[in-house]
Amino acid sequence: MSNVPHPDLAQVELDEFQYDNKIVRDFAFATILFGLVGMLVGLLAAFQLVFPNLNMDLPFLTFSRIRPLHTNAVIFAFVGNGFFTGLYYSAPRVLRTPMWSPVLSRFHFWAWQAIIVGAAITLPMGITTSKEYAELEWPFDIAIAVVWVSALVNLIMTTINRRTEHIYAAVWFYLASFVTVAMLHVVNSIALPISLFKSYSVYAGVQDALVQWWYGHNAVAFFLTTPYLGLMYYFLPKAANRPIYSYRLSIVHFWALIFLYIWAGPHHLLYTSLPEWAQTLGTVFSIMLIAPSWGGMMNGLMTLRGAWDKVREDVVLKFMVVAITAYGMATFEGPMLSLKNVNAIAHYTDWIVAHVHVGALGWNGFLTFGILYWLFPRIYNRPLYSQKAANFHFWIGTLGIIFYTVPMYWAGWVQSAMWKEFTQEGLLKYPNFLETVTQLAPLYFLRSVGGTLYIIGFIVMIYNLWMTALKGNLSATETAKAMPLNAIWHAPKSEYWHRRIFERKPMALTIFSLIAVAIGGMIEMIPTFLIKSNVPTIASVKPYTPLELQGRDIYVREGCYVCHTQMIRPFRSEIERFGEYSKSGEFVYDYPHQWGSKRTGPDLHRIGGKYPDSWHYNHMEDPTSMSPGSIMPRYGWLLENDLDTSNTKAKIEAMQQLGVPYAKGFENEANANLHQQSKQIQERLKQSGIKTSENKEIIALIAYMQRLGTDIRRE
C-alpha cells in the first residue's frame, strides 16, 4: 500500500532536504581500505600454515596473534563499514529524510575507525581476552558499546522523524541488528579489569563457553547476516529495477529469523561439557533456521523473476546473485552441521573454515562488491570506469572462493578420517597427530592460492572504483522532496496488522525485536547459571597457583587457543589419543574458558605430566626439534622475556572477587609462592641440561602446561 495524500491537503508544500553522500563515501573508503588490510593479513596467516617461518620470529607477526586480527578486521572493519555504507545511503532514502544527527553520523564514522586502528595495534601485541570475535580488551568494549548505541539512537530518531508512514523491510533488519548486537556485546563483554589492558571475564568454564558461543554464533547472525539482508532488501530491487518478490514473506522471514537464530549458539558446543539439554536446544533451533533463512534467499532470488536476462549483462546483479546463493548454501550447511552425526565429523576441522568462508567471501564479500559497484557511479555522477575490469573481478573472485573452500572441505574430511581411524587390532592407525598435519600442506597451499585470486580481484576493484571517483564529481549532498508525515493520509484500521502495529511505530518494532532475541538467551543461560547440577563440582579440582595463573595469561596472550583445543570429547578415538574425556567441573576456575574451536595442533587438556619440563622448553624454542614436521612457529621470545610479577597480587585479588577460593591473605603471599614453584621448574630444567633464569616467561608457561588435566586422572 503506498502513501496517499489526504484530499484536503493535496496542495500542501513539500519539504525539501538533502541526503548526505559524504558519510556514504567515507564509510565506503573505509570498507575498501580495511577490507584490503584484513584480507592481506588473512593471506599471510594462510601462507604461514605452509611456511611457518614467515612470521620471521617476530611475536606480532605470529599466526596465533594475527589470526584474531584477520577475523576482527574482516568482520568489524570490512563487513561493518560495508554495512554502514549501505545503511547511510539506504535508510534516509526509504525513510525520506536525512539522518537525524549529522554529528552522530560523523562521530560514528571516526570513533569506529579509531576502534579498528586500536584493534590493529593491540591484537598483534597479544592484548586479548581470547573470547572469539570479542578479543578486544575492556576499554575497547566500552567504546564499542558507546559508538554502537549512538548509531542506534541516530537510526531510531531518523525513523521517528521519517516522511513516510511505511517503514520498509530493510529498516526492520537494521534496527534488529543494532539492538541485538548491543545486547550480545554487553552481556558477553562483562569483565573485571585489573589494569588498562588486562581483565578477566566474569564467566568461567561451561558458563563462559555458553555465553561466548551465544555471542559468537549470533555475532555471525546479527553482524554478518541480518544487516546484509537489510542491504539486500534495498539494493537488489534497486539494481534489478524490480520490487521485492513478497512483502508477506519478508515479514515471516524477519520475525522467524531473529527469534530462532538466538537459540542456536550451543550447536558450537556439541559433545563438549555443556549440559545435554542445552546442546539439544541448539540443535533443534538450528534445524528450524533453515526455513526463515531460505525464505530470505528465495525472496531475493525471486525478485529477479522476469529479469534474469539482466544478470548476463549487469555485473552488479552477478555479484548479488552469487552472494545470495552463497547465503543459501551457508545457511543450509549451518543447520546440517548442528546434527550430532555431522558435527562429530566436521567440528574442530578445516571443514568449519570452509563453511565460514563461503559466507564471508561469497555472501558478505560479493554483496559488498555489488553494492560498491552500484553506489560509486551514482554518488560520483559518471558510469563505472570499466565494466570489463568489474567482470574480471567477478570471475577471478568466484574462482578464488572455489580454490579456497574446496581444499578446506577436503582437508576437513582428511582430518576427521585420520583422527578416527583404527587398525584391525583396535589401535589408532595414526597415533601421531602430526601425521594428519603433514598431509594437509598441499591443501593449505591451494587455499592460499584461492585467497590470492580473491585479493587480486579486490585490488582490481579498488583501481576501478578509484578511477570512477577520479573522473567523476562527488555529489556531496543530494536534494530531495517529500510530503511531511502529518500531511500523509492515514490508512484505515482495517489495514494489514503488521503495518499497523510495527511499520508505523518504530519504537514498538525495536522493543519487540529486542524481546524476540532476548528470550532464547535467557532460557538457555539462566538455568545453566543457577542450577548447580548443570556443572557438577569435582573436589580434586583446585585453583591455579600464582605461577600457573601467570602462565595461563601467557597462553592467552600468545593465542594458543587459536590452534589448540582444551576439550576432549567422549569419542573412543579422542580418549585413546588424548586421555579421559573432559568434565564440566574441571573448568570452574577458567576465567575465561580455553576450549578453542579448531585443532590445527593436538588437544592440550591432558597434556600435563605427559612430557618433561625440558620437552616443553625445547618445543617452544624450536617445535621441529620435538615434533619433526610441525608447522608451529618458534616462540623464542618466551625464553628471553622476564616474567612480570608486579601484577600477581592484583590477579589473585581479581580471582578472589570472582569467587575462586584462595585463602584469605593469600594475595600477599602469592609472589613468594610463585618464586618457590619457578625455582623447582628451573631445577628440573637444570637436571636436563638446560640453564635458564627462574623469572622467564617460559617457566610460567611450563607450569601451566604441566597443570592441565592433572586434577583428575583416568583410572
XYZ file of C-alpha atoms in Angstrom, residues 44-714:
671
model
C 49.750 -14.017 5.430
C 48.185 -16.290 8.067
C 47.200 -18.814 5.377
C 50.715 -18.963 3.939
C 52.177 -19.334 7.458
C 50.429 -22.700 7.730
C 52.529 -23.779 4.750
C 55.680 -21.797 5.546
C 55.761 -21.278 9.360
C 58.921 -19.159 9.226
C 57.021 -16.353 7.504
C 56.493 -14.851 10.950
C 60.254 -14.074 10.877
C 60.422 -14.982 14.573
C 58.519 -11.786 15.414
C 55.772 -12.179 18.017
C 53.466 -9.626 16.408
C 53.549 -11.478 13.052
C 52.925 -14.921 14.527
C 49.886 -16.839 13.256
C 48.223 -17.114 16.654
C 48.275 -13.335 17.064
C 47.381 -12.230 13.541
C 44.547 -14.694 13.056
C 42.330 -12.767 15.548
C 43.420 -9.564 13.794
C 42.276 -11.045 10.475
C 38.864 -12.115 11.798
C 38.253 -8.794 13.561
C 39.381 -6.773 10.544
C 37.178 -8.677 8.112
C 34.112 -8.819 10.371
C 34.108 -5.413 12.038
C 36.215 -3.296 9.679
C 35.305 -4.658 6.229
C 31.790 -6.025 6.744
C 30.993 -3.491 9.471
C 31.963 -0.496 7.360
C 30.251 -2.118 4.367
C 27.023 -2.317 6.356
C 27.327 1.302 7.471
C 27.983 2.391 3.873
C 24.727 0.821 2.742
C 22.871 1.939 5.854
C 23.711 5.628 5.490
C 22.713 5.529 1.837
C 19.548 3.441 2.030
C 17.949 4.357 5.371
C 17.462 8.088 4.614
C 16.034 7.271 1.191
C 13.467 4.691 2.303
C 12.503 6.936 5.229
C 12.571 10.077 3.026
C 14.515 12.129 5.495
C 18.177 12.836 6.216
C 19.841 11.158 9.166
C 18.593 12.758 12.370
C 22.018 13.891 13.602
C 24.929 14.581 11.239
C 27.093 14.958 14.362
C 26.277 11.426 15.497
C 26.926 10.169 11.970
C 30.407 11.728 11.935
C 31.072 10.519 15.477
C 30.050 7.028 14.407
C 32.468 7.108 11.489
C 35.560 8.451 13.241
C 35.071 6.553 16.508
C 34.543 3.257 14.660
C 37.708 3.734 12.636
C 39.621 4.631 15.812
C 38.477 1.369 17.417
C 39.625 -0.546 14.333
C 43.057 1.091 14.456
C 43.241 0.301 18.177
C 42.478 -3.342 17.424
C 45.142 -3.404 14.710
C 47.696 -2.218 17.273
C 46.716 -4.205 20.361
C 45.867 -7.640 18.943
C 49.333 -8.262 17.422
C 50.770 -7.132 20.766
C 48.956 -10.024 22.441
C 46.460 -7.790 24.241
C 43.428 -10.033 24.033
C 40.614 -11.534 26.084
C 40.784 -14.765 23.997
C 36.978 -14.673 23.525
C 36.430 -15.476 19.857
C 35.188 -12.474 17.820
C 35.335 -10.446 21.056
C 39.083 -10.394 21.682
C 39.377 -6.657 22.351
C 40.017 -5.618 25.929
C 37.634 -3.736 28.176
C 38.398 -0.101 27.156
C 37.533 -1.017 23.573
C 34.423 -2.889 24.724
C 33.150 0.279 26.387
C 33.990 2.343 23.310
C 32.208 -0.130 21.020
C 29.088 -0.005 23.197
C 29.050 3.814 23.192
C 29.549 4.078 19.427
C 27.031 1.337 18.685
C 24.324 2.863 20.875
C 24.947 6.320 19.382
C 24.373 4.890 15.897
C 21.231 3.096 17.118
C 19.853 6.336 18.588
C 20.547 8.124 15.321
C 18.724 5.437 13.344
C 15.727 5.308 15.700
C 15.356 9.091 15.683
C 15.657 9.139 11.905
C 12.901 6.539 11.732
C 10.689 8.526 14.099
C 11.207 11.696 12.001
C 10.562 9.960 8.669
C 8.353 11.349 5.902
C 6.622 8.086 5.106
C 4.217 6.015 7.154
C 5.545 2.700 5.960
C 8.863 1.525 7.445
C 10.408 -0.616 4.716
C 11.739 -4.130 5.398
C 15.389 -3.086 5.116
C 14.985 -0.873 8.181
C 13.461 -3.734 10.199
C 16.672 -5.679 9.732
C 18.827 -2.645 10.537
C 17.019 -1.974 13.822
C 17.007 -5.636 14.879
C 20.726 -5.890 14.119
C 21.593 -2.858 16.204
C 19.592 -3.814 19.293
C 20.702 -7.453 19.212
C 24.406 -6.746 18.746
C 24.218 -4.237 21.592
C 22.691 -6.901 23.862
C 25.170 -9.580 22.788
C 28.185 -7.326 23.159
C 27.316 -6.023 26.615
C 26.467 -9.425 28.108
C 29.481 -11.220 26.637
C 31.956 -8.469 27.482
C 31.278 -8.122 31.208
C 34.712 -8.384 32.781
C 36.713 -7.448 35.859
C 39.629 -5.168 34.893
C 42.935 -5.399 36.726
C 44.790 -2.867 34.555
C 44.271 -0.727 31.464
C 44.726 -3.653 29.076
C 44.031 -6.716 31.198
C 40.767 -8.081 32.519
C 39.131 -11.373 33.409
C 35.717 -12.452 32.171
C 33.173 -12.749 34.968
C 32.125 -16.094 33.497
C 34.137 -19.294 33.851
C 34.230 -22.691 32.198
C 30.905 -24.065 30.993
C 29.004 -20.828 31.655
C 31.621 -18.803 29.810
C 31.541 -21.198 26.854
C 27.747 -20.909 26.652
C 27.804 -17.099 26.813
C 30.713 -16.926 24.376
C 29.005 -19.026 21.714
C 25.639 -17.402 22.339
C 27.561 -14.272 21.382
C 29.838 -15.879 18.765
C 27.073 -17.593 16.805
C 24.819 -14.553 16.927
C 27.609 -12.147 16.042
C 27.569 -14.069 12.770
C 23.786 -13.848 12.717
C 23.313 -10.193 13.587
C 26.518 -8.663 12.247
C 27.147 -10.720 9.119
C 23.636 -11.866 8.233
C 20.703 -9.646 9.231
C 22.361 -6.302 8.369
C 23.250 -7.650 4.942
C 19.735 -8.986 4.468
C 18.598 -5.406 5.054
C 21.051 -4.249 2.386
C 19.763 -6.969 0.064
C 16.179 -5.772 0.522
C 17.189 -2.283 -0.641
C 19.978 -2.684 -3.187
C 18.795 -5.815 -5.038
C 15.436 -4.308 -6.062
C 17.243 -1.096 -6.998
C 19.817 -2.897 -9.124
C 17.198 -5.124 -10.779
C 14.622 -2.327 -11.044
C 12.042 -4.748 -9.690
C 10.003 -4.690 -6.448
C 10.856 -7.248 -3.783
C 9.114 -10.531 -4.558
C 6.910 -10.920 -1.469
C 6.118 -8.409 1.254
C 4.445 -11.056 3.437
C 7.358 -13.445 3.043
C 9.644 -10.670 4.276
C 7.521 -10.407 7.445
C 7.613 -14.140 8.188
C 11.287 -14.294 7.242
C 12.200 -11.385 9.529
C 10.435 -12.411 12.733
C 11.158 -16.144 12.428
C 14.833 -15.469 11.700
C 15.552 -13.148 14.619
C 13.607 -15.313 17.078
C 15.127 -18.652 16.083
C 18.704 -17.561 15.427
C 19.424 -16.587 19.014
C 18.836 -20.130 20.333
C 21.324 -21.859 18.046
C 24.621 -20.960 19.765
C 25.024 -24.276 21.661
C 25.430 -26.187 18.401
C 29.043 -24.933 18.507
C 29.485 -26.959 21.699
C 28.120 -30.386 20.785
C 29.793 -33.312 22.572
C 31.503 -30.879 24.968
C 30.917 -30.495 28.715
C 27.899 -28.264 28.099
C 24.719 -29.801 29.591
C 22.981 -32.127 27.160
C 19.684 -30.241 27.272
C 21.389 -27.043 26.091
C 23.094 -28.888 23.245
C 19.741 -30.353 22.189
C 18.083 -26.925 22.212
C 20.847 -25.588 19.995
C 20.396 -28.418 17.521
C 16.598 -28.201 17.361
C 16.516 -24.471 16.737
C 19.386 -24.700 14.249
C 17.376 -27.133 12.112
C 14.356 -24.847 12.257
C 16.530 -21.999 10.996
C 16.584 -23.492 7.512
C 13.059 -22.234 6.801
C 13.474 -18.497 7.537
C 16.998 -18.442 6.151
C 15.901 -19.878 2.850
C 12.847 -17.631 2.955
C 15.216 -14.685 2.685
C 17.207 -16.335 -0.084
C 14.069 -17.142 -2.093
C 12.699 -13.634 -1.613
C 15.937 -12.297 -3.049
C 16.255 -14.669 -5.995
C 12.550 -14.487 -6.872
C 12.838 -10.712 -7.028
C 14.733 -11.332 -10.259
C 11.781 -13.152 -11.855
C 11.451 -11.830 -15.368
C 14.805 -10.074 -15.090
C 17.285 -12.921 -15.346
C 18.361 -11.681 -18.762
C 19.821 -8.648 -16.982
C 22.100 -10.894 -14.895
C 24.016 -11.865 -18.043
C 24.906 -8.228 -18.718
C 24.863 -6.453 -15.336
C 27.934 -7.152 -13.204
C 26.211 -5.751 -10.105
C 23.475 -8.375 -10.397
C 26.079 -11.086 -10.976
C 27.735 -10.279 -7.677
C 24.397 -10.115 -5.899
C 23.079 -13.407 -7.293
C 26.231 -15.283 -6.273
C 26.098 -13.578 -2.861
C 22.508 -14.671 -2.230
C 23.306 -18.178 -3.466
C 26.285 -18.367 -1.107
C 23.971 -17.215 1.697
C 21.601 -20.053 0.877
C 24.439 -22.588 0.809
C 25.908 -21.413 4.121
C 22.537 -21.286 5.872
C 21.701 -24.816 4.754
C 25.113 -26.149 5.756
C 24.984 -24.497 9.199
C 21.887 -26.430 10.365
C 23.334 -29.616 8.870
C 26.494 -29.079 10.935
C 24.319 -28.861 14.049
C 23.292 -32.514 13.617
C 25.406 -34.534 16.012
C 26.428 -37.171 13.490
C 27.647 -34.482 11.077
C 29.162 -32.351 13.827
C 31.202 -35.317 15.058
C 32.922 -35.338 11.662
C 33.296 -31.620 10.991
C 33.923 -29.934 14.324
C 37.487 -28.771 15.051
C 38.428 -29.438 11.393
C 39.020 -27.237 8.352
C 35.505 -28.056 7.166
C 34.348 -25.271 9.500
C 36.883 -22.896 7.948
C 35.408 -23.650 4.512
C 31.855 -23.186 5.802
C 32.661 -19.810 7.343
C 34.380 -18.547 4.199
C 31.504 -19.497 1.908
C 29.543 -16.949 3.924
C 32.301 -14.376 4.381
C 33.732 -14.403 0.846
C 30.536 -15.245 -1.011
C 27.697 -13.610 0.926
C 29.357 -10.655 2.641
C 32.190 -10.068 0.194
C 30.267 -10.341 -3.058
C 27.232 -8.396 -1.791
C 29.580 -5.626 -0.632
C 31.276 -5.577 -4.037
C 27.941 -5.399 -5.823
C 26.782 -2.513 -3.640
C 30.029 -0.583 -4.161
C 29.837 -1.046 -7.935
C 26.238 0.209 -7.830
C 26.946 3.141 -5.482
C 30.059 4.755 -6.903
C 28.608 5.715 -10.298
C 25.632 7.295 -8.534
C 27.459 9.368 -5.960
C 30.198 10.362 -8.436
C 27.831 11.081 -11.346
C 29.519 9.023 -14.042
C 29.386 5.453 -15.366
C 31.647 2.827 -13.838
C 35.170 3.287 -15.213
C 35.499 -0.251 -16.596
C 32.816 -2.889 -16.955
C 35.435 -5.338 -18.223
C 37.509 -4.911 -15.077
C 34.406 -5.433 -12.932
C 33.577 -8.632 -14.823
C 37.183 -9.788 -14.407
C 36.808 -9.145 -10.663
C 33.638 -11.221 -10.591
C 35.153 -14.250 -12.300
C 38.514 -14.244 -10.525
C 36.718 -13.676 -7.218
C 34.445 -16.653 -7.921
C 37.483 -18.792 -8.765
C 39.124 -17.574 -5.559
C 36.160 -18.775 -3.494
C 36.263 -22.194 -5.176
C 40.026 -22.587 -4.774
C 39.685 -21.547 -1.127
C 36.737 -23.625 0.003
C 37.123 -26.902 -1.917
C 40.612 -27.682 -0.453
C 39.339 -26.773 3.012
C 36.346 -29.106 2.712
C 38.732 -31.811 1.551
C 41.104 -31.057 4.434
C 38.240 -31.383 6.908
C 37.391 -34.867 5.655
C 41.061 -35.873 5.732
C 41.447 -34.670 9.305
C 38.330 -36.356 10.633
C 39.027 -39.640 8.829
C 42.629 -39.849 10.040
C 41.783 -38.820 13.613
C 39.129 -41.535 13.935
C 40.630 -44.467 12.014
C 41.610 -47.638 13.910
C 43.587 -50.659 12.792
C 42.138 -54.179 12.832
C 43.950 -54.673 16.147
C 41.937 -51.844 17.690
C 44.764 -49.301 17.780
C 44.771 -45.805 16.329
C 46.078 -46.027 12.786
C 47.572 -42.514 13.004
C 48.500 -42.080 16.679
C 50.841 -39.174 15.971
C 48.749 -36.052 15.404
C 51.453 -34.700 13.085
C 50.689 -37.421 10.547
C 47.481 -35.540 9.817
C 49.134 -32.122 9.722
C 51.737 -33.109 7.142
C 49.033 -34.462 4.836
C 47.341 -31.071 4.710
C 50.220 -28.950 3.386
C 49.168 -29.157 -0.320
C 45.572 -28.304 0.598
C 46.688 -25.346 2.710
C 48.759 -24.126 -0.222
C 45.769 -24.363 -2.599
C 43.690 -22.446 -0.059
C 46.339 -19.713 -0.114
C 46.176 -19.633 -3.912
C 42.411 -19.139 -3.667
C 42.895 -16.291 -1.227
C 45.430 -14.709 -3.580
C 42.987 -14.857 -6.501
C 40.255 -13.271 -4.379
C 42.558 -10.436 -3.325
C 43.696 -9.840 -6.910
C 40.040 -9.254 -7.770
C 39.702 -6.936 -4.782
C 42.687 -4.873 -5.955
C 41.200 -4.638 -9.459
C 38.006 -3.309 -7.873
C 39.959 -0.712 -5.921
C 41.528 0.571 -9.160
C 38.171 0.553 -10.943
C 36.378 2.478 -8.210
C 39.301 4.852 -7.748
C 39.253 5.755 -11.444
C 35.461 6.140 -11.319
C 35.811 8.592 -8.444
C 38.775 10.371 -10.040
C 36.962 11.017 -13.315
C 33.663 11.876 -11.676
C 32.398 14.577 -9.320
C 31.131 13.701 -5.867
C 27.569 14.771 -5.145
C 28.259 15.724 -1.541
C 24.544 16.228 -0.976
C 21.510 15.138 -2.908
C 18.379 17.253 -2.787
C 15.025 15.525 -2.384
C 11.439 16.487 -1.657
C 8.730 14.677 0.256
C 5.408 15.373 1.892
C 5.525 15.887 5.685
C 4.373 12.880 7.684
C 1.466 14.788 9.233
C 0.160 15.522 5.742
C 0.106 11.896 4.638
C -3.257 10.148 4.543
C -3.511 7.628 7.359
C -4.767 4.256 6.190
C -7.920 2.765 7.746
C -7.759 0.487 10.760
C -8.576 -2.495 8.549
C -5.078 -2.419 7.065
C -2.727 -5.367 7.484
C -1.874 -5.915 11.181
C 1.899 -5.845 10.766
C 1.760 -2.487 9.032
C -0.441 -1.034 11.765
C 1.448 -2.425 14.789
C 5.088 -2.281 13.692
C 5.629 -0.481 10.403
C 4.168 2.783 11.674
C 5.673 2.528 15.167
C 9.474 2.315 15.159
C 9.760 2.055 18.937
C 7.338 -0.883 19.014
C 9.314 -2.558 16.235
C 12.574 -2.014 18.130
C 11.260 -3.169 21.509
C 9.541 -6.277 20.157
C 12.708 -7.154 18.223
C 14.678 -6.953 21.460
C 12.149 -9.149 23.265
C 12.232 -11.712 20.442
C 16.011 -12.050 20.601
C 16.277 -11.940 24.405
C 14.007 -14.912 25.068
C 16.292 -17.650 23.769
C 19.398 -16.450 25.575
C 17.565 -16.131 28.882
C 16.081 -19.624 28.675
C 19.480 -21.162 27.892
C 21.658 -19.163 30.276
C 19.620 -18.719 33.449
C 19.293 -22.465 34.258
C 22.965 -23.042 33.387
C 23.991 -20.383 35.885
C 21.511 -21.105 38.673
C 21.072 -24.892 38.698
C 24.232 -26.377 40.199
C 23.677 -29.837 38.729
C 24.425 -28.379 35.295
C 28.071 -28.034 36.346
C 28.832 -30.737 38.939
C 31.786 -29.803 41.110
C 34.830 -32.038 41.474
C 36.532 -31.944 44.879
C 40.002 -32.560 43.452
C 39.877 -29.503 41.195
C 41.887 -26.719 42.842
C 42.598 -23.109 41.851
C 45.669 -22.352 39.786
C 48.840 -21.464 41.643
C 50.106 -17.902 41.061
C 52.757 -19.163 38.629
C 50.199 -21.275 36.747
C 47.857 -18.292 36.569
C 50.646 -16.173 35.084
C 51.403 -18.990 32.644
C 47.761 -19.199 31.643
C 47.771 -15.496 30.833
C 50.817 -16.040 28.615
C 48.939 -18.900 26.912
C 46.081 -16.444 26.266
C 48.410 -13.655 25.115
C 50.118 -15.895 22.574
C 46.779 -17.081 21.188
C 47.402 -20.778 21.811
C 43.613 -21.300 21.817
C 43.634 -20.437 18.097
C 45.301 -23.757 17.171
C 44.731 -25.987 20.211
C 41.568 -27.098 21.968
C 41.200 -27.978 25.646
C 38.126 -30.136 25.268
C 38.338 -33.895 24.828
C 35.027 -35.193 23.540
C 33.660 -38.585 24.653
C 34.744 -40.380 21.476
C 36.811 -43.534 21.590
C 39.327 -42.018 19.163
C 39.828 -38.890 21.274
C 40.102 -40.759 24.569
C 42.689 -43.106 23.060
C 44.636 -40.189 21.597
C 44.402 -37.549 24.320
C 43.136 -39.164 27.517
C 39.982 -39.163 29.632
C 37.190 -37.014 28.217
C 36.721 -33.548 29.724
C 34.329 -32.967 32.637
C 32.421 -29.730 33.232
C 33.651 -29.438 36.816
C 37.283 -29.200 35.669
C 36.811 -25.713 34.246
C 35.223 -23.886 37.158
C 38.305 -21.670 37.666
C 38.937 -20.938 33.979
C 38.208 -17.228 33.515
C 37.635 -17.343 30.562
C 37.472 -20.877 29.147
C 40.108 -22.074 26.648
C 38.152 -24.808 24.897
C 39.022 -23.464 21.450
C 37.227 -24.165 18.180
C 39.912 -25.523 15.831
C 42.566 -28.250 16.063
C 45.477 -27.211 13.909
C 47.503 -28.871 16.661
C 46.508 -31.552 19.193
C 44.183 -31.088 22.137
C 46.048 -29.994 25.279
C 43.585 -30.722 28.063
C 45.544 -33.767 29.333
C 48.998 -32.530 28.351
C 50.045 -32.074 31.998
C 52.711 -34.596 33.032
C 52.784 -36.218 29.601
C 56.207 -34.756 28.798
C 59.071 -33.487 30.999
C 59.637 -29.764 31.507
C 62.585 -29.879 29.122
C 60.321 -31.098 26.300
C 58.112 -28.025 26.639
C 61.147 -25.736 26.822
C 62.676 -27.189 23.671
C 59.321 -27.319 21.930
C 58.717 -23.601 22.402
C 62.275 -22.797 21.324
C 62.015 -24.920 18.163
C 58.900 -27.064 17.685
C 60.517 -29.213 14.996
C 63.177 -30.380 17.455
C 60.493 -32.251 19.407
C 57.918 -32.732 16.646
C 59.568 -33.149 13.226
C 57.332 -31.730 10.506
C 55.496 -29.382 12.883
C 54.067 -26.193 11.348
C 54.051 -24.428 14.711
C 56.252 -21.306 14.700
C 59.080 -20.744 17.177
C 58.287 -18.850 20.379
C 61.842 -17.957 21.276
C 60.900 -14.704 22.970
C 59.316 -16.676 25.812
C 62.808 -17.924 26.693
C 64.139 -14.368 26.770
C 61.310 -12.284 28.250
C 61.281 -11.719 32.002
C 58.012 -12.585 33.724
C 56.221 -9.505 35.065
C 55.221 -10.412 38.616
C 54.212 -6.901 39.646
C 50.575 -7.716 38.842
C 50.418 -11.104 40.588
C 48.680 -9.693 43.642
C 46.102 -7.875 41.521
C 45.392 -11.046 39.571
C 44.856 -13.135 42.704
C 42.597 -10.422 44.141
C 40.564 -10.423 40.935
C 40.186 -14.194 41.114
C 39.050 -13.882 44.729
C 36.415 -11.328 43.709
C 35.213 -13.748 41.039
C 34.779 -16.466 43.664
C 37.962 -18.512 43.343
C 38.587 -19.917 46.863
C 42.092 -18.686 47.606
C 42.775 -18.406 51.333
C 42.307 -15.011 52.912
C 45.551 -13.036 52.687
C 46.986 -15.371 50.037
C 47.331 -12.446 47.655
C 50.112 -11.100 49.868
C 51.998 -14.393 49.707
C 51.359 -15.045 46.023
C 54.711 -13.939 44.652
C 56.610 -15.926 47.266
C 54.624 -18.990 46.219
C 55.312 -18.157 42.580
C 59.086 -17.945 43.078
C 59.160 -21.210 45.019
C 57.414 -23.091 42.195
C 59.516 -21.412 39.485
C 62.722 -22.483 41.256
C 61.506 -26.084 41.246
C 60.946 -25.938 37.474
C 64.312 -24.230 36.994
C 65.991 -27.027 38.908
C 64.292 -29.734 36.855
C 65.381 -27.998 33.657
C 68.932 -27.767 35.005
C 68.927 -31.530 35.610
C 68.018 -31.915 31.922
C 70.965 -29.755 30.877
C 69.007 -26.534 30.317
C 70.215 -23.417 32.083
C 67.712 -20.594 32.390
C 66.628 -17.986 34.887
C 63.671 -18.696 37.152
C 61.991 -15.420 36.168
C 61.497 -16.146 32.462
C 58.056 -16.358 30.871
C 58.745 -19.878 29.645
C 58.873 -21.064 33.277
C 55.326 -19.813 33.910
C 54.025 -21.331 30.689
C 55.591 -24.700 31.561
C 53.926 -24.552 34.993
C 50.525 -24.010 33.346
C 51.023 -26.696 30.712
C 52.085 -29.238 33.332
C 48.951 -28.477 35.353
C 46.481 -29.079 32.523
C 44.266 -32.106 33.082
C 46.019 -33.268 36.228
C 43.187 -32.521 38.667
C 41.593 -35.822 37.671
C 43.306 -38.808 36.166
C 41.942 -41.730 34.195
